mmCIF file of C-alpha atoms in Angstrom:
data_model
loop_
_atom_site.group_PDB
_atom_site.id
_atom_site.type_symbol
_atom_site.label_atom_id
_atom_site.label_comp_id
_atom_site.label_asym_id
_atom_site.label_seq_id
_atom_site.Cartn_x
_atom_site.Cartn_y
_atom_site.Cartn_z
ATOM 1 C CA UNK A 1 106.744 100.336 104.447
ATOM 2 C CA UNK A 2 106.656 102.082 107.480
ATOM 3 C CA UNK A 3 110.978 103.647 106.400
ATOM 4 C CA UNK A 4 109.463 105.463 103.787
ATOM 5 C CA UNK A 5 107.956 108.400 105.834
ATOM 6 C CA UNK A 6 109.657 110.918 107.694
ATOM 7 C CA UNK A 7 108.202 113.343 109.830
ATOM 8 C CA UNK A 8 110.587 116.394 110.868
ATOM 9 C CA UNK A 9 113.235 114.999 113.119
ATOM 10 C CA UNK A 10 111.246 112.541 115.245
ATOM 11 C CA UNK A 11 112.964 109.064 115.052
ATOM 12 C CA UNK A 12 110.445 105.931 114.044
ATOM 13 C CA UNK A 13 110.280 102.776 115.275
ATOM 14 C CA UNK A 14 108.807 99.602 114.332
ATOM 15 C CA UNK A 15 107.224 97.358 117.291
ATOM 16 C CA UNK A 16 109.854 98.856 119.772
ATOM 17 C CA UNK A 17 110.185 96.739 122.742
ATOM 18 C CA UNK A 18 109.646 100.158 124.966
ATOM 19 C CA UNK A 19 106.088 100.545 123.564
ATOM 20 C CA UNK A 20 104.832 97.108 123.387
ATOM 21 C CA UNK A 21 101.622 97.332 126.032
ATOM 22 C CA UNK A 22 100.999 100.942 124.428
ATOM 23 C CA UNK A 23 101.368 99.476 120.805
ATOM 24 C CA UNK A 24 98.552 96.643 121.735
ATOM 25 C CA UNK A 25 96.376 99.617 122.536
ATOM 26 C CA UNK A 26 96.145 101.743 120.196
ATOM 27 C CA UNK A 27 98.731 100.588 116.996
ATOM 28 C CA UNK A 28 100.215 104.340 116.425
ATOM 29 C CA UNK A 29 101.211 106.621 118.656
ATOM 30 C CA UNK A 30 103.821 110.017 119.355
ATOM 31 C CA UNK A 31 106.419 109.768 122.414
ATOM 32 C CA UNK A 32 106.230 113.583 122.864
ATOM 33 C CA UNK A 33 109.306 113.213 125.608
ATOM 34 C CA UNK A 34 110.921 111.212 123.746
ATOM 35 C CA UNK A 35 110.499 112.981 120.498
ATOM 36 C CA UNK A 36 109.415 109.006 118.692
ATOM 37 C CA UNK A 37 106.815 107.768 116.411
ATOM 38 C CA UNK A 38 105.908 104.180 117.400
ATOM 39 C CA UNK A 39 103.909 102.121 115.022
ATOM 40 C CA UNK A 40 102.520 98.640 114.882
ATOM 41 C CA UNK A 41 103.364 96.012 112.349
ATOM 42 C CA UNK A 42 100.188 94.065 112.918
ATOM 43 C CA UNK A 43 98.234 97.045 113.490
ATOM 44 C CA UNK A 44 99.276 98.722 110.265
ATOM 45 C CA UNK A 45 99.436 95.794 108.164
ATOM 46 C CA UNK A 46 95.618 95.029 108.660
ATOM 47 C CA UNK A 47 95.104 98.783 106.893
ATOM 48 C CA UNK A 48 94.934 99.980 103.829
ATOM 49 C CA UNK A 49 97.882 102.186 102.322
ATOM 50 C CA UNK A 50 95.551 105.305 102.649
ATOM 51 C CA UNK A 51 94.648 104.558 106.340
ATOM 52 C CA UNK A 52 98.260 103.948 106.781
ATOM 53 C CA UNK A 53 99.219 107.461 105.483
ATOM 54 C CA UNK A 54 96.236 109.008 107.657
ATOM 55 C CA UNK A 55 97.447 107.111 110.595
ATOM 56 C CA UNK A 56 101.330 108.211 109.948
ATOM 57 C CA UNK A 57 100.075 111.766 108.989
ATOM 58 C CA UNK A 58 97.895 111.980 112.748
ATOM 59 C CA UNK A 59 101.212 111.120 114.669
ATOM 60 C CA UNK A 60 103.312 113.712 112.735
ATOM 61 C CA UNK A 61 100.998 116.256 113.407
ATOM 62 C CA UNK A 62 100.843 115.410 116.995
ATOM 63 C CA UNK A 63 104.521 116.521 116.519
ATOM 64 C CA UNK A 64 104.010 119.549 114.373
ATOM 65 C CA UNK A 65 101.255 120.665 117.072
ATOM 66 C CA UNK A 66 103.786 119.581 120.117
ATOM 67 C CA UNK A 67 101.021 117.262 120.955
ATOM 68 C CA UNK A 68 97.865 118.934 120.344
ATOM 69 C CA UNK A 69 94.709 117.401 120.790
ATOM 70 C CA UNK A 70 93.241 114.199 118.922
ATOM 71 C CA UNK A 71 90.853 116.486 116.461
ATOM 72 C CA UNK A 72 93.877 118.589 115.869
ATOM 73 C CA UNK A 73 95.816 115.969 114.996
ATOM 74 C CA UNK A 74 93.219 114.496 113.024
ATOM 75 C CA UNK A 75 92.689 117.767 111.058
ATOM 76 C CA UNK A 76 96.545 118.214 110.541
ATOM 77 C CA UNK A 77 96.801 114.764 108.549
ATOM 78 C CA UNK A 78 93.424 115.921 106.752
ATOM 79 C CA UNK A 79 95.368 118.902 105.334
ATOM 80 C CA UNK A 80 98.729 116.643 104.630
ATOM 81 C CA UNK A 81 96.072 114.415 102.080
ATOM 82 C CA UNK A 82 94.514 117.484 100.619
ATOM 83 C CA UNK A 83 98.024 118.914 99.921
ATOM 84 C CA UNK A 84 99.332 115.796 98.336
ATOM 85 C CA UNK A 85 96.418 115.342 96.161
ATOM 86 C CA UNK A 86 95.249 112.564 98.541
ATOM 87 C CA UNK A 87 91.339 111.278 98.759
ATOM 88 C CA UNK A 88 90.194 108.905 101.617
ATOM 89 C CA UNK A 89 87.753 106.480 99.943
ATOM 90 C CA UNK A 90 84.654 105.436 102.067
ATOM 91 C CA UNK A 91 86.493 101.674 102.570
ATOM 92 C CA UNK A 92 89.159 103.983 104.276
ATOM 93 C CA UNK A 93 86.816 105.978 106.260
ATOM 94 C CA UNK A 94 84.954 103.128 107.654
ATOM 95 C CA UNK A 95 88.050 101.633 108.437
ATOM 96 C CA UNK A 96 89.247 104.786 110.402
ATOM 97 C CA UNK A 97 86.172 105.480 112.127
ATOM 98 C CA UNK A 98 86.153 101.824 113.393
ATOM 99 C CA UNK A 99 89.622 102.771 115.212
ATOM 100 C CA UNK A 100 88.077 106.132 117.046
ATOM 101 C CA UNK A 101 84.883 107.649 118.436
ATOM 102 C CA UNK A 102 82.178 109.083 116.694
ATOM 103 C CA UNK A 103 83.148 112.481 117.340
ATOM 104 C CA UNK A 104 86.185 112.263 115.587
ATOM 105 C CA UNK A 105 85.217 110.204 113.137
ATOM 106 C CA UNK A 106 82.229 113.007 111.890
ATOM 107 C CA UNK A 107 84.727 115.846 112.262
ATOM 108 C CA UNK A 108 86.553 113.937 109.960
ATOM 109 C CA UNK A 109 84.253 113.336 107.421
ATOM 110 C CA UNK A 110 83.128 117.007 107.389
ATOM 111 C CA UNK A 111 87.113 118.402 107.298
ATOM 112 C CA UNK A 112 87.502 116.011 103.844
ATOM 113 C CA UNK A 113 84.419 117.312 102.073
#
């Protein structure tokens, strides 16, 4: 479940009323002002455990990288899998790429070779 991660000392909350329209959009996201990781039941349910750590690992490095760009982001949660020993399958790649742009999605799949 979405209590067992942490990420520094940003708060996180679960289909928050405040985030509802943004939630629709895009599932995850960081409330830099507001110092708040917002994440999607439905979005995150329809992943798979690794996609869900990826996703959970992009916000918190949005955090670590006091916002940072989306490719920094991405590369931040690339290094949080390679540190804990962590390997995207190609079922979770395909599944991530179908979420972004190509861009990000072949700077991805270079960063986890």
């Amino acid at each position: 479940t979405a209590n067992a991660y942490s990420c520094g000392d940003t708060k996180i909350v679960i289909d928050h009323p405040a985030y509802k329209d943004a939630l629709r959009r895009v599932g995850a996201m960081y409330d830099m002002d507001n110092n708040i990781i917002a994440l999607s039941t439905q979005f995150m349910s329809q992943r798979s455990k690794n996609v869900q750590r990826f996703i959970f690992a992009h916000e918190c490095g949005h955090y670590y990288l006091k916002g940072g760009t989306e490719f920094e982001a991405d590369a931040y949660a690339i290094e949080v899998f390679k540190k804990n020993k962590g390997k995207l399958e190609e079922s979770d790649l395909q599944n991530i790429c179908s979420d972004i742009g190509p861009d990000r999605c072949a700077r991805i799949r270079e960063q986890i070779k």
